[in-house]
Structures are given as structure tokens and as C-alpha cells.
Amino acid sequence: MKKKTGVEIFGSGNIGPALMSKIRRNPNLELKLVAGIDLQSEGLARARELGYATSAEGIKAVLECSDAAIVFDATSARTHKEHAPMLEKANKVAIDLTPAKVGPSVVPCVNLGKGISKSNVNLISCGAQATIPIVHAIGQCVPVKYAEIVATVSSKSAGPGTRQNIDEFTRTTAKGVMEVGGAAESKAIIVLNPADPPIIMRNTIYAMPDGKVAIDEVCASVEKAVEAVRKYVPGYEVTVAPFQNGDHIVVGVEVVGAGDYLPKYAGNLDIITAAAVAVAEHYHHTLNG
């Protein structure tokens, strides 16, 4: 039986507790430390309740944790850019859940294992994880000359880190739609919806094909992509099947969260933490042969 790989979480906002639950259920990963900078934060309190080691010494504690090979960075884009060289020097694999875009962009069902850096990978954003598989699926049928994605999430699921990263979110997501999704040009929009009761995460994809479209082929390709995402995000589903509207294809996607920390409306937390654990499992198998 393979030895579990030690991991640590850096950041004690909403993402941290959601990650804890997924790591706790994973047979290949063992959480060694949850680190932040606020001892009284809900994330560190939750970790203590679950019996995990915690620290409010930030990057210092992360670097000193010798039995964790992988760091889930759930801080902010600015913070990750500052700390990425330190993590690399300490021989830590950084799985970046911020839109810092230091390492190569990864969407597990699209490009996991294809030229991924051994030291740093970027998960782009929750919106990217939800929409890039669809753009990529359309691109398997017809080249996409322009793609626009709109990710709408409940404002209750967006913590301070997310709000600080809005500009980086839009830039990095748009870039990911091109680099990973395959669109020639792109635009990304995030909407923080204040509705109460909170809405489920919803995403709309507009793709402008460069050529003739066989919509039946597109539907089949998108269905295949949805099945791939659902292997690690069970609450992922198409709510508006692909259809052609003038010069573009429209698809609607919804993500119902697992309810690991925030309620099920927080699908944005669920999809990026599930992607992070999928990447960590890939590294586990790589590190252990």
C-alpha cells in the first residue's frame, strides 16, 4: 500500500475548510498543517476542531513543515506571487488556488499531466474550472475564434480573498480560456450576486465558432466533458444544452456544492477545491512512482 502524501493548507478563508473535508476523505493525502495569519479565523478554528495542527505564523510555518510535500495556497494572488519562490526553494509543490498565474494553468479533465511543472500549478479560478471544459469540448468539434464566459456566484460564498482578486480573476480566467480551453480570443466576467436566499453557482458560455457547426456533435462533446468533470465534481451539470444563437453557441452550466463547509449554493468553492485535490492526487502518484 502506498504511503500517504503529506499536504498543508496555506490560507484560512472559505476555501481552507472546504479543502479540509475533501482531504479528510481522500485515501492518498494526509493533512499535516493549516496555516494562516489570524489565530482567531474560522478556518483555523475549524482545523483545530477537526484535530489538525494549526499556525498563525503564515509562510514561516508553511516552510518549516517538513513532512508536507504539497502546499494548497488559498491566500491571494499578490501573496502567492510573493511566496512562490520561497515554496520552490523549500522543494514544496504549490497548488495555487488564487489567480496569480505563476505556474502553468490546469483544469484536471482537460490537461492534467500534460507538461505540468513539478513545483507550481495554477487552478486559474472557480469560473475557469466550470467553463473551460465546455469551451474545450466545443473546440473539439469546431475552432472557437472567440469565447466569453460569465460566472455568477453568491456573494455569501465570496470571501475577502476572492473580492481582492476580482481583477486578477478576470484576466487569468480569460487567459485560461485561451491557453487551456483553446479559444483564439476570450473575455471573462464574474458576478457576485447578493440574492437571499443565495443562488447556486451559474455559468454561461458564449462561443463563436470559426466554421460550420454540427450542433449534435457539439452536444455529444459537451456531454462527454460534463461526465469527465462529474468524476471529481458530482454537482456539475448542464442546465442549458448547447444551442446556436446567430453567430455563437450558448451553454449554461450549474455547480451545486457538496456542502463541505458552506451550504450547497457555494459550488464555486466546491469545484476549485475538488480540482485542487485531483491535482494533488496526480502528484501523489507521481511522487510515489
JSON list of C-alpha atoms in Angstrom, two decimals, residues 9 22 37 68 76 85 98 103 110 118 120 129 143 164 182 193 229-230 237 243 249 254 264 269 271 276 284:
[
{"chain": "A", "resi": 9, "resn": "ILE", "atom": "CA", "xyz": [-3.21, 24.39, 3.54]},
{"chain": "A", "resi": 22, "resn": "LYS", "atom": "CA", "xyz": [-12.05, 16.70, 0.84]},
{"chain": "A", "resi": 37, "resn": "ILE", "atom": "CA", "xyz": [-2.10, 34.80, 9.87]},
{"chain": "A", "resi": 68, "resn": "ALA", "atom": "CA", "xyz": [4.28, 18.10, 3.84]},
{"chain": "A", "resi": 76, "resn": "SER", "atom": "CA", "xyz": [-4.42, 35.82, -2.59]},
{"chain": "A", "resi": 85, "resn": "PRO", "atom": "CA", "xyz": [9.87, 31.41, -4.95]},
{"chain": "A", "resi": 98, "resn": "THR", "atom": "CA", "xyz": [-5.51, 32.00, -6.46]},
{"chain": "A", "resi": 103, "resn": "GLY", "atom": "CA", "xyz": [2.80, 28.25, -12.86]},
{"chain": "A", "resi": 110, "resn": "VAL", "atom": "CA", "xyz": [-8.62, 18.85, -19.85]},
{"chain": "A", "resi": 118, "resn": "LYS", "atom": "CA", "xyz": [6.91, 19.86, -10.78]},
{"chain": "A", "resi": 120, "resn": "ASN", "atom": "CA", "xyz": [3.85, 25.13, -9.16]},
{"chain": "A", "resi": 129, "resn": "GLN", "atom": "CA", "xyz": [-12.82, 25.32, -13.77]},
{"chain": "A", "resi": 143, "resn": "PRO", "atom": "CA", "xyz": [-12.38, 26.01, -33.86]},
{"chain": "A", "resi": 164, "resn": "GLN", "atom": "CA", "xyz": [-9.45, 41.25, -3.55]},
{"chain": "A", "resi": 182, "resn": "GLY", "atom": "CA", "xyz": [-8.35, 26.63, -26.96]},
{"chain": "A", "resi": 193, "resn": "ASN", "atom": "CA", "xyz": [-24.98, 38.07, -6.71]},
{"chain": "A", "resi": 229, "resn": "VAL", "atom": "CA", "xyz": [-15.91, 16.86, -14.65]},
{"chain": "A", "resi": 230, "resn": "ARG", "atom": "CA", "xyz": [-18.51, 14.96, -12.65]},
{"chain": "A", "resi": 237, "resn": "GLU", "atom": "CA", "xyz": [-24.34, 19.76, -14.71]},
{"chain": "A", "resi": 243, "resn": "PHE", "atom": "CA", "xyz": [-27.72, 25.67, -28.98]},
{"chain": "A", "resi": 249, "resn": "ILE", "atom": "CA", "xyz": [-23.14, 28.79, -29.38]},
{"chain": "A", "resi": 254, "resn": "GLU", "atom": "CA", "xyz": [-24.63, 24.98, -12.82]},
{"chain": "A", "resi": 264, "resn": "LYS", "atom": "CA", "xyz": [-24.64, 23.75, -1.36]},
{"chain": "A", "resi": 269, "resn": "LEU", "atom": "CA", "xyz": [-15.76, 26.63, -3.58]},
{"chain": "A", "resi": 271, "resn": "ILE", "atom": "CA", "xyz": [-15.30, 23.00, -7.96]},
{"chain": "A", "resi": 276, "resn": "ALA", "atom": "CA", "xyz": [-7.07, 21.02, -6.28]},
{"chain": "A", "resi": 284, "resn": "HIS", "atom": "CA", "xyz": [0.85, 11.76, -5.10]}
]
